[in-house]
Short mmCIF file of C-alpha atoms and ligand atoms in Angstrom, two decimals:
data_model
loop_
_atom_site.label_atom_id
_atom_site.label_comp_id
_atom_site.label_asym_id
_atom_site.label_seq_id
_atom_site.Cartn_x
_atom_site.Cartn_y
_atom_site.Cartn_z
CA UNK A 9 50.48 -87.64 -110.40
CA UNK A 10 50.50 -90.46 -108.28
CA UNK A 11 49.88 -89.50 -104.73
CA UNK A 12 50.32 -90.09 -101.64
CA UNK A 13 49.48 -89.02 -97.60
CA UNK A 14 50.39 -90.14 -94.96
CA UNK A 15 48.32 -90.02 -91.78
CA UNK A 16 44.80 -90.59 -90.50
CA UNK A 17 43.19 -87.82 -88.99
CA UNK A 18 41.18 -85.01 -90.20
CA UNK A 19 44.06 -83.40 -91.83
CA UNK A 20 44.88 -85.63 -93.98
CA UNK A 21 41.32 -85.83 -95.16
CA UNK A 22 41.21 -82.37 -95.38
CA UNK A 23 44.36 -82.86 -97.62
CA UNK A 24 43.69 -85.02 -99.73
CA UNK A 25 40.25 -83.15 -100.37
CA UNK A 26 42.06 -81.12 -101.70
CA UNK A 27 44.90 -82.38 -104.17
CA UNK A 28 41.89 -84.54 -105.68
CA UNK A 29 40.38 -81.77 -107.04
CA UNK A 30 43.68 -80.84 -109.01
CA UNK A 31 43.49 -81.70 -112.47
CA UNK A 32 47.07 -83.14 -111.67
CA UNK A 33 47.10 -85.95 -110.14
CA UNK A 34 45.89 -88.99 -111.42
CA UNK A 35 45.98 -91.51 -108.80
CA UNK A 36 45.65 -90.57 -104.59
CA UNK A 37 47.10 -92.76 -102.09
CA UNK A 38 46.50 -92.27 -98.32
CA UNK A 39 48.20 -94.21 -95.62
CA UNK A 40 46.07 -95.70 -93.33
CA UNK A 41 44.09 -93.02 -93.61
CA UNK A 42 40.46 -93.73 -92.01
CA UNK A 43 36.86 -94.34 -93.94
CA UNK A 44 37.10 -89.93 -95.04
CA UNK A 45 39.95 -90.57 -97.22
CA UNK A 46 38.45 -93.80 -98.40
CA UNK A 47 35.63 -91.82 -100.49
CA UNK A 48 39.03 -90.00 -102.34
CA UNK A 49 41.34 -91.63 -102.46
CA UNK A 50 42.85 -95.67 -101.85
CA UNK A 51 43.58 -96.19 -98.11
CA UNK A 52 46.84 -98.46 -97.81
CA UNK A 53 48.20 -100.14 -94.85
CA UNK A 54 50.95 -98.14 -94.23
CA UNK A 55 52.18 -96.61 -90.97
CA UNK A 56 53.75 -93.38 -91.64
CA UNK A 57 56.75 -94.48 -89.48
CA UNK A 58 57.47 -97.47 -91.38
CA UNK A 59 59.67 -96.10 -93.67
CA UNK A 60 61.19 -99.38 -95.01
CA UNK A 61 56.86 -99.50 -96.18
CA UNK A 62 56.21 -96.41 -97.53
CA UNK A 63 59.33 -97.06 -99.86
CA UNK A 64 57.64 -100.78 -101.48
CA UNK A 65 54.41 -98.57 -101.95
CA UNK A 66 57.02 -95.21 -104.19
CA UNK A 67 57.66 -98.79 -105.88
CA UNK A 68 54.13 -100.34 -106.03
CA UNK A 69 52.05 -97.47 -107.11
CA UNK A 70 55.01 -95.66 -108.71
CA UNK A 71 54.32 -92.68 -107.14
CA UNK A 72 56.10 -89.40 -107.64
CA UNK A 73 55.22 -87.57 -104.02
CA UNK A 74 54.32 -88.41 -100.69
CA UNK A 75 52.69 -86.12 -98.28
CA UNK A 76 53.80 -85.99 -94.93
CA UNK A 77 50.64 -85.20 -92.72
CA UNK A 78 51.89 -85.49 -89.03
CA UNK A 79 55.65 -84.82 -87.40
CA UNK A 80 56.43 -88.35 -86.20
CA UNK A 81 57.97 -89.88 -89.54
CA UNK A 82 59.10 -85.89 -90.10
CA UNK A 83 61.31 -85.83 -86.31
CA UNK A 84 62.38 -89.59 -87.14
CA UNK A 85 63.66 -88.65 -90.49
CA UNK A 86 61.47 -89.67 -93.28
CA UNK A 87 63.21 -87.07 -96.01
CA UNK A 88 66.26 -87.74 -95.30
CA UNK A 89 65.80 -91.62 -95.52
CA UNK A 90 64.09 -90.53 -98.76
CA UNK A 91 67.74 -88.66 -100.22
CA UNK A 92 69.22 -91.62 -99.39
CA UNK A 93 67.39 -94.23 -101.40
CA UNK A 94 68.24 -94.77 -105.10
CA UNK A 95 65.27 -96.13 -105.21
CA UNK A 96 63.29 -92.81 -104.27
CA UNK A 97 65.01 -90.71 -105.80
CA UNK A 98 62.38 -90.03 -108.98
CA UNK A 99 59.62 -89.87 -105.82
CA UNK A 100 59.42 -85.90 -103.25
CA UNK A 101 58.83 -85.95 -100.48
CA UNK A 102 57.30 -82.89 -98.61
CA UNK A 103 58.62 -82.00 -95.27
CA UNK A 104 61.64 -81.34 -93.46
CA UNK A 105 65.45 -83.47 -93.01
CA UNK A 106 65.47 -84.16 -89.51
CA UNK A 107 67.25 -81.23 -88.60
CA UNK A 108 64.85 -78.85 -89.62
CA UNK A 109 62.47 -80.62 -88.11
CA UNK A 110 64.34 -80.64 -84.50
CA UNK A 111 62.11 -76.42 -85.23
CA UNK A 112 58.99 -78.98 -83.75
CA UNK A 113 60.90 -81.90 -82.14
CA UNK A 114 63.48 -79.89 -79.57
CA UNK A 115 61.97 -76.92 -78.69
CA UNK A 116 65.78 -75.47 -76.81
CA UNK A 117 66.31 -75.97 -80.51
CA UNK A 118 63.50 -73.89 -82.06
CA UNK A 119 63.91 -71.64 -78.83
CA UNK A 120 67.73 -70.74 -80.33
CA UNK A 121 67.23 -70.62 -84.03
CA UNK A 122 64.74 -67.87 -83.07
CA UNK A 123 67.19 -66.44 -80.88
CA UNK A 124 69.81 -66.48 -83.52
CA UNK A 125 67.43 -64.38 -85.94
CA UNK A 126 66.49 -62.22 -83.33
CA UNK A 127 62.97 -63.05 -84.54
CA UNK A 128 60.24 -62.43 -81.53
CA UNK A 129 59.57 -65.52 -78.87
CA UNK A 130 59.03 -65.68 -75.59
CA UNK A 131 62.43 -65.21 -72.93
CA UNK A 132 63.86 -68.47 -71.76
CA UNK A 133 66.45 -70.77 -70.52
CA UNK A 134 66.75 -73.95 -70.95
CA UNK A 135 68.28 -77.00 -68.12
CA UNK A 136 69.68 -80.87 -68.34
CA UNK A 137 69.11 -82.92 -65.45
CA UNK A 138 72.15 -82.56 -64.38
CA UNK A 139 71.26 -79.16 -63.80
CA UNK A 140 67.56 -80.00 -61.93
CA UNK A 141 68.84 -77.24 -58.75
CA UNK A 142 69.93 -74.76 -61.59
CA UNK A 143 66.24 -75.14 -62.61
CA UNK A 144 64.30 -74.48 -59.83
CA UNK A 145 66.20 -71.74 -58.53
CA UNK A 146 65.52 -69.77 -62.08
CA UNK A 147 62.28 -70.57 -60.51
CA UNK A 148 62.36 -69.44 -57.71
CA UNK A 149 63.96 -66.16 -59.56
CA UNK A 150 61.39 -65.03 -61.20
CA UNK A 151 57.42 -64.37 -61.89
CA UNK A 152 54.64 -66.80 -62.15
CA UNK A 153 52.91 -67.99 -64.11
CA UNK A 154 55.66 -70.54 -65.01
CA UNK A 155 55.77 -71.94 -68.17
CA UNK A 156 57.65 -75.27 -68.52
CA UNK A 157 58.53 -77.69 -71.23
CA UNK A 158 59.42 -80.80 -71.95
CA UNK A 159 62.26 -80.21 -75.11
CA UNK A 160 60.75 -82.97 -76.84
CA UNK A 161 57.63 -84.52 -79.00
CA UNK A 162 55.55 -85.20 -75.67
CA UNK A 163 51.90 -85.90 -77.70
CA UNK A 164 50.93 -83.03 -77.30
CA UNK A 165 51.43 -83.20 -73.43
CA UNK A 166 54.80 -81.78 -73.12
CA UNK A 167 53.54 -77.55 -72.11
CA UNK A 168 52.44 -77.29 -68.42
CA UNK A 169 51.38 -73.39 -67.19
CA UNK A 170 51.02 -72.77 -63.43
CA UNK A 171 50.64 -70.33 -61.10
CA UNK A 172 52.29 -72.09 -58.14
CA UNK A 173 55.62 -71.68 -57.25
CA UNK A 174 55.82 -74.75 -55.27
CA UNK A 175 53.78 -77.11 -57.94
CA UNK A 176 56.38 -75.33 -61.06
CA UNK A 177 59.39 -76.06 -58.96
CA UNK A 178 58.37 -80.15 -58.48
CA UNK A 179 56.20 -80.36 -61.91
CA UNK A 180 60.28 -79.65 -63.07
CA UNK A 181 61.39 -83.07 -60.59
CA UNK A 182 59.21 -84.96 -62.32
CA UNK A 183 59.76 -83.25 -66.20
CA UNK A 184 64.01 -84.15 -65.51
CA UNK A 185 62.48 -86.83 -63.66
CA UNK A 186 61.63 -88.63 -66.66
CA UNK A 187 57.49 -88.07 -66.41
CA UNK A 188 57.34 -87.88 -70.50
CA UNK A 189 60.22 -90.29 -70.84
CA UNK A 190 63.47 -88.94 -73.04
CA UNK A 191 61.28 -86.36 -74.14
CA UNK A 192 61.75 -84.14 -71.08
CA UNK A 193 65.78 -84.92 -70.86
CA UNK A 194 65.91 -81.15 -71.05
CA UNK A 195 63.30 -78.44 -69.90
CA UNK A 196 62.04 -74.98 -71.28
CA UNK A 197 61.20 -72.89 -68.73
CA UNK A 198 59.36 -69.52 -70.87
CA UNK A 199 58.24 -66.47 -69.91
CA UNK A 200 54.06 -66.66 -69.87
CA UNK A 201 52.49 -64.54 -72.97
CA UNK A 202 49.28 -63.01 -71.98
CA UNK A 203 47.47 -62.52 -75.66
CA UNK A 204 45.40 -64.39 -78.07
CA UNK A 205 46.98 -67.30 -79.76
CA UNK A 206 46.84 -67.75 -83.67
CA UNK A 207 48.32 -70.15 -86.20
CA UNK A 208 50.15 -69.09 -89.06
CA UNK A 209 51.01 -71.79 -92.90
CA UNK A 210 53.73 -71.31 -95.17
CA UNK A 211 55.10 -73.57 -97.87
CA UNK A 212 58.73 -73.68 -97.85
CA UNK A 213 61.23 -74.49 -100.59
CA UNK A 214 64.26 -73.85 -97.63
CA UNK A 215 64.87 -69.77 -99.11
CA UNK A 216 61.50 -69.02 -100.42
CA UNK A 217 58.26 -69.00 -99.30
CA UNK A 218 54.26 -68.68 -100.24
CA UNK A 219 51.88 -67.88 -97.66
CA UNK A 220 48.49 -69.58 -96.56
CA UNK A 221 45.62 -68.60 -94.69
CA UNK A 222 46.06 -68.58 -90.75
CA UNK A 223 43.50 -69.68 -88.47
CA UNK A 224 42.90 -69.95 -84.60
CA UNK A 225 42.00 -73.52 -83.19
CA UNK A 226 40.30 -74.27 -79.83
CA UNK A 227 42.44 -75.84 -77.85
CA UNK A 228 40.94 -76.44 -74.14
CA UNK A 229 38.24 -78.76 -74.05
CA UNK A 230 35.37 -76.82 -72.42
CA UNK A 231 33.16 -73.60 -73.25
CA UNK A 232 34.89 -70.25 -72.96
CA UNK A 233 38.19 -71.22 -73.26
CA UNK A 234 38.39 -73.59 -70.28
CA UNK A 235 39.77 -77.23 -68.98
CA UNK A 236 42.23 -79.76 -70.16
CA UNK A 237 43.19 -79.45 -73.32
CA UNK A 238 42.38 -81.46 -76.39
CA UNK A 239 44.97 -82.13 -79.58
CA UNK A 240 41.92 -79.21 -81.38
CA UNK A 241 38.04 -78.70 -80.46
CA UNK A 242 37.97 -76.26 -83.49
CA UNK A 243 38.96 -73.51 -85.96
CA UNK A 244 37.77 -70.51 -87.65
CA UNK A 245 39.79 -68.70 -90.93
CA UNK A 246 39.97 -66.01 -91.36
CA UNK A 247 39.98 -64.01 -88.01
CA UNK A 248 38.70 -61.28 -88.03
CA UNK A 249 41.53 -58.84 -86.30
CA UNK A 250 44.08 -60.29 -88.16
CA UNK A 251 44.52 -57.88 -90.92
CA UNK A 252 47.11 -56.13 -93.32
CA UNK A 253 48.77 -54.26 -90.18
CA UNK A 254 48.86 -57.60 -88.04
CA UNK A 255 50.12 -59.80 -91.36
CA UNK A 256 52.94 -57.59 -91.71
CA UNK A 257 54.56 -57.86 -88.79
CA UNK A 258 54.03 -61.59 -88.83
CA UNK A 259 55.65 -62.06 -92.12
CA UNK A 260 58.16 -59.40 -91.13
CA UNK A 261 59.57 -59.97 -88.27
CA UNK A 262 59.03 -63.71 -88.14
CA UNK A 263 57.94 -64.93 -92.09
CA UNK A 264 60.76 -63.61 -93.50
CA UNK A 265 63.62 -64.18 -90.20
CA UNK A 266 62.36 -68.04 -90.25
CA UNK A 267 63.04 -68.81 -94.14
CA UNK A 268 66.17 -66.19 -94.21
CA UNK A 269 67.87 -68.73 -90.63
CA UNK A 270 67.02 -71.50 -92.28
CA UNK A 271 68.34 -70.80 -95.22
CA UNK A 272 71.54 -69.39 -93.64
CA UNK A 273 72.18 -72.31 -91.64
CA UNK A 274 72.10 -74.58 -94.80
CA UNK A 275 69.35 -76.56 -93.45
CA UNK A 276 67.39 -78.90 -96.07
CA UNK A 277 63.33 -77.57 -95.19
CA UNK A 278 60.67 -78.18 -98.42
CA UNK A 279 57.36 -78.03 -96.79
CA UNK A 280 54.57 -76.88 -94.27
CA UNK A 281 55.93 -74.29 -91.61
CA UNK A 282 53.19 -74.01 -88.74
CA UNK A 283 53.62 -71.07 -86.40
CA UNK A 284 51.60 -70.37 -83.45
CA UNK A 285 52.28 -66.82 -82.87
CA UNK A 286 51.10 -65.12 -79.52
CA UNK A 287 49.32 -61.64 -80.65
CA UNK A 288 50.16 -59.35 -77.86
CA UNK A 289 48.91 -55.93 -77.85
CA UNK A 290 49.37 -56.02 -81.47
CA UNK A 291 52.55 -57.25 -81.88
CA UNK A 292 52.99 -60.77 -82.87
CA UNK A 293 55.68 -62.93 -80.31
CA UNK A 294 56.27 -66.97 -81.41
CA UNK A 295 54.53 -69.68 -78.79
CA UNK A 296 55.98 -72.50 -81.42
CA UNK A 297 56.71 -74.51 -84.80
CA UNK A 298 55.25 -77.33 -86.14
CA UNK A 299 57.16 -78.38 -88.96
CA UNK A 300 53.32 -79.60 -90.47
CA UNK A 301 49.71 -78.42 -90.81
CA UNK A 302 47.59 -77.97 -88.25
CA UNK A 303 44.71 -80.56 -86.63
CA UNK A 304 42.16 -79.22 -86.81
CA UNK A 305 43.64 -75.56 -88.83
CA UNK A 306 44.46 -77.39 -91.70
CA UNK A 307 40.11 -78.37 -92.12
CA UNK A 308 39.20 -74.94 -92.41
CA UNK A 309 42.24 -73.96 -94.23
CA UNK A 310 42.03 -75.99 -97.42
CA UNK A 311 38.05 -75.21 -97.14
CA UNK A 312 39.02 -72.22 -97.53
CA UNK A 313 42.30 -72.54 -100.63
CA UNK A 314 41.44 -71.24 -104.10
CA UNK A 315 45.36 -72.41 -105.37
CA UNK A 316 45.61 -76.15 -106.05
CA UNK A 317 47.66 -77.78 -103.88
CA UNK A 318 49.42 -79.50 -105.39
CA UNK A 319 50.12 -77.49 -108.50
CA UNK A 320 52.12 -75.23 -105.24
CA UNK A 321 53.21 -78.71 -104.08
CA UNK A 322 54.66 -79.76 -107.19
CA UNK A 323 56.06 -76.29 -107.44
CA UNK A 324 58.06 -77.03 -104.50
CA UNK A 325 59.20 -79.69 -105.89
CA UNK A 326 60.09 -78.29 -109.27
CA UNK A 327 62.48 -75.84 -107.37
CA UNK A 328 59.72 -72.51 -109.02
CA UNK A 329 58.07 -72.02 -105.25
CA UNK A 330 59.27 -69.04 -105.82
CA UNK A 331 56.87 -68.01 -108.97
CA UNK A 332 53.86 -69.65 -107.53
CA UNK A 333 51.02 -67.56 -105.96
CA UNK A 334 48.24 -67.99 -103.22
CA UNK A 335 45.18 -67.39 -103.30
CA UNK A 336 42.32 -67.65 -101.01
CA UNK A 337 38.46 -67.25 -100.81
CA UNK A 338 37.05 -64.06 -99.28
CA UNK A 339 34.95 -66.75 -97.19
CA UNK A 340 35.71 -68.04 -93.62
CA UNK A 341 35.16 -71.60 -92.41
CA UNK A 342 34.03 -72.52 -89.43
CA UNK A 343 35.20 -76.48 -87.87
CA UNK A 344 33.77 -77.88 -84.65
CA UNK A 345 34.62 -81.39 -83.34
CA UNK A 346 33.16 -83.17 -81.98
CA UNK A 347 34.71 -85.54 -80.11
CA UNK A 348 33.74 -88.61 -78.03
CA UNK A 349 32.54 -88.42 -74.52
CA UNK A 350 34.54 -88.13 -71.52
CA UNK A 351 38.41 -86.94 -74.70
CA UNK A 352 41.13 -85.70 -73.01
CA UNK A 353 40.73 -88.52 -70.44
CA UNK A 354 39.13 -91.78 -70.67
CA UNK A 355 36.68 -92.18 -74.04
CA UNK A 356 34.90 -95.78 -75.49
CA UNK A 357 34.83 -96.61 -78.95
CA UNK A 358 33.32 -98.61 -81.58
CA UNK A 359 30.02 -96.34 -81.17
CA UNK A 360 28.21 -96.29 -84.56
CA UNK A 361 27.51 -92.57 -85.92
CA UNK A 362 24.47 -92.16 -87.82
CA UNK A 363 22.90 -89.61 -90.02
CA UNK A 364 26.48 -88.88 -92.38
CA UNK A 365 24.47 -88.93 -95.64
CA UNK A 366 22.71 -86.60 -94.05
CA UNK A 367 24.70 -83.67 -94.39
CA UNK A 368 23.83 -81.20 -97.36
CA UNK A 369 25.80 -78.21 -97.02
CA UNK A 370 28.72 -78.41 -94.53
CA UNK A 371 31.85 -80.96 -95.62
CA UNK A 372 32.58 -83.06 -92.89
CA UNK A 373 36.42 -84.90 -92.01
CA UNK A 374 36.73 -88.00 -90.53
CA UNK A 375 39.65 -87.72 -88.03
CA UNK A 376 38.59 -90.51 -85.64
CA UNK A 377 36.75 -93.55 -87.48
CA UNK A 378 36.06 -97.33 -88.96
CA UNK A 379 34.17 -99.19 -90.64
CA UNK A 380 32.79 -101.78 -90.02
CA UNK A 381 30.93 -103.39 -92.22
CA UNK A 382 28.87 -100.50 -94.10
CA UNK A 383 28.60 -99.15 -90.61
CA UNK A 384 31.11 -96.12 -89.64
CA UNK A 385 31.90 -96.08 -85.70
CA UNK A 386 34.00 -93.94 -83.73
CA UNK A 387 37.64 -94.88 -83.64
CA UNK A 388 39.32 -92.05 -80.94
CA UNK A 389 38.63 -89.26 -79.03
CA UNK A 390 38.15 -86.87 -82.10
CA UNK A 391 35.86 -88.22 -84.52
CA UNK A 392 34.72 -86.05 -86.60
CA UNK A 393 35.40 -82.27 -87.86
CA UNK A 394 32.15 -80.56 -89.92
CA UNK A 395 33.00 -77.33 -91.54
CA UNK A 396 30.66 -74.66 -92.84
CA UNK A 397 32.01 -72.19 -95.73
CA UNK A 398 30.73 -69.06 -96.41
CA UNK A 399 30.79 -65.20 -97.75
CA UNK A 400 29.81 -64.60 -93.79
CA UNK A 401 31.89 -66.29 -90.82
CA UNK A 402 28.45 -66.08 -88.74
CA UNK A 403 26.06 -68.32 -91.37
CA UNK A 404 29.67 -70.16 -92.02
CA UNK A 405 28.95 -71.02 -88.03
CA UNK A 406 25.56 -71.51 -88.26
CA UNK A 407 25.63 -74.19 -91.02
CA UNK A 408 28.76 -76.14 -89.66
CA UNK A 409 26.21 -76.23 -86.07
CA UNK A 410 23.15 -77.05 -88.10
CA UNK A 411 24.56 -79.73 -90.20
CA UNK A 412 26.23 -81.48 -86.76
CA UNK A 413 23.23 -81.93 -84.99
CA UNK A 414 22.33 -84.38 -87.60
CA UNK A 415 25.31 -86.12 -86.79
CA UNK A 416 25.02 -89.11 -84.10
CA UNK A 417 27.03 -91.09 -82.21
CA UNK A 418 26.67 -91.43 -77.89
CA UNK A 419 28.47 -89.35 -75.91
CA UNK A 420 28.85 -87.43 -78.65
CA UNK A 421 30.18 -84.03 -76.99
CA UNK A 422 31.09 -80.67 -79.29
CA UNK A 423 32.18 -76.77 -78.08
CA UNK A 424 28.83 -74.74 -78.84
CA UNK A 425 31.17 -71.49 -78.83
CA UNK A 426 33.48 -72.16 -81.59
CA UNK A 427 33.66 -68.78 -83.28
CA UNK A 428 31.88 -66.76 -80.86
CA UNK A 429 34.75 -64.81 -79.75
CA UNK A 430 35.64 -63.95 -83.41
CA UNK A 431 32.71 -63.23 -85.56
P1 AMP B 504 52.20 -76.65 -77.17
O1 AMP B 504 51.51 -77.72 -76.63
O2 AMP B 504 53.31 -76.53 -77.96
O3 AMP B 504 50.61 -76.01 -78.63
O4 AMP B 504 51.76 -75.25 -75.96
C1 AMP B 504 50.02 -75.36 -74.82
C2 AMP B 504 50.21 -74.11 -75.77
O5 AMP B 504 50.83 -73.24 -74.30
C3 AMP B 504 49.91 -73.59 -76.42
O6 AMP B 504 49.29 -73.98 -77.20
C4 AMP B 504 49.65 -72.19 -75.24
O7 AMP B 504 48.15 -71.46 -74.95
C5 AMP B 504 50.54 -71.92 -74.35
N1 AMP B 504 51.21 -71.73 -74.15
C6 AMP B 504 52.40 -72.23 -74.31
N2 AMP B 504 53.88 -71.11 -74.18
C7 AMP B 504 53.25 -69.90 -73.78
C8 AMP B 504 53.85 -69.24 -73.19
N3 AMP B 504 55.23 -68.61 -73.57
N4 AMP B 504 53.40 -68.12 -73.01
C9 AMP B 504 50.91 -68.10 -72.45
N5 AMP B 504 51.21 -69.50 -72.90
C10 AMP B 504 51.92 -70.33 -73.64
N1 LIG B 505 45.83 -77.18 -83.41
C1 LIG B 505 47.56 -77.77 -82.96
C2 LIG B 505 48.41 -78.81 -83.26
O1 LIG B 505 47.94 -78.77 -84.86
O2 LIG B 505 49.35 -79.10 -83.27
#
């Protein structure tokens, strides 16, 4: 099979790394990819949201599968585009149609979906711009902390949690007033859930599913999970407290009903589902759906996946997912993100990265790098994800930290406590 992975981050490098190990792969491409994917696949200069360009690549390289990494092309309808184009009818696209992608693209849609199907999630109310006064009134009738969410995609910045009523009122007015553009035309106000958040992943064809290894990601910039929210500073898999009993609840109360809900609403969905779940005193509640894999979770999930990912996706394409199975390695994985100093606020780019060739017993996934005359340079906030994999999660953690200590670029920053809370 000739396969194209769309995207350019650490998640895509991990997907390419995994798919490249499959005996089913003939030629592997990544668009636009990064220097990490270039070592395993042919990078193509494609913008994943330029559907015409993706179509051209499918024809030029005789692709039989396209795996979509990020959410944006999915929310914009790349899967629907594939179904509507005659020239693409023999190429399978991994990812839901625009309607299914609303699970991530619209928080209001996701909440209403969960309400319709009895899936446990925080209580909520939605308000449009015209209902700003009602939204403010709603806040005064509820207790802090206030969880305010812009309905649409807001580059991971659309969730604001405030404990001061006055600030929350101002924030509601700002969001409905256009702070996040059209993404904030509707706002969801949610009950605050107390607990530990985990990331669960499954592949579905809209009627059956196969569960992938789960993970925990570390969202804040600072040690002890303090400071500003980021795209993710590290991840660990598995999470010891997500035991069999908890997994059973997640499957029975969330994964099963989600897939049954997709089927009953006839939503075309063939792809990954990522469910962010809060463990509230042993009971799982959905925080959010994403219609793609997580980043940096993929950098620990793929190393732990023993099954052939391409074989699973091929089963998905052929309507045989129900007969497939997923085998996870008993080994644990810990991934630490090296980021540019200043991230998630302003940071400089273009610094040379050294020491990459010295890494021995860890995996290095490129997230924000570029190559220039043989030199790898920083390009972006999150630069590299360094993953250790070992039977003992503690040793996996040590491997990652040992490996990253030899990698250098100016103003590099990373959290020193990834995995400590669960080991
Ligand atoms: P998101 O951008 O949707 O990933 O949300 C950002 C973060 O806000 C999540 O990872 C949670 O940690 C937190 N969060 C979202 N919804 C809630 C909620 N209802 N209760 C508590 N924390 C939440
Ligand atoms: N790590 C969270 C995300 O990918 O959205």
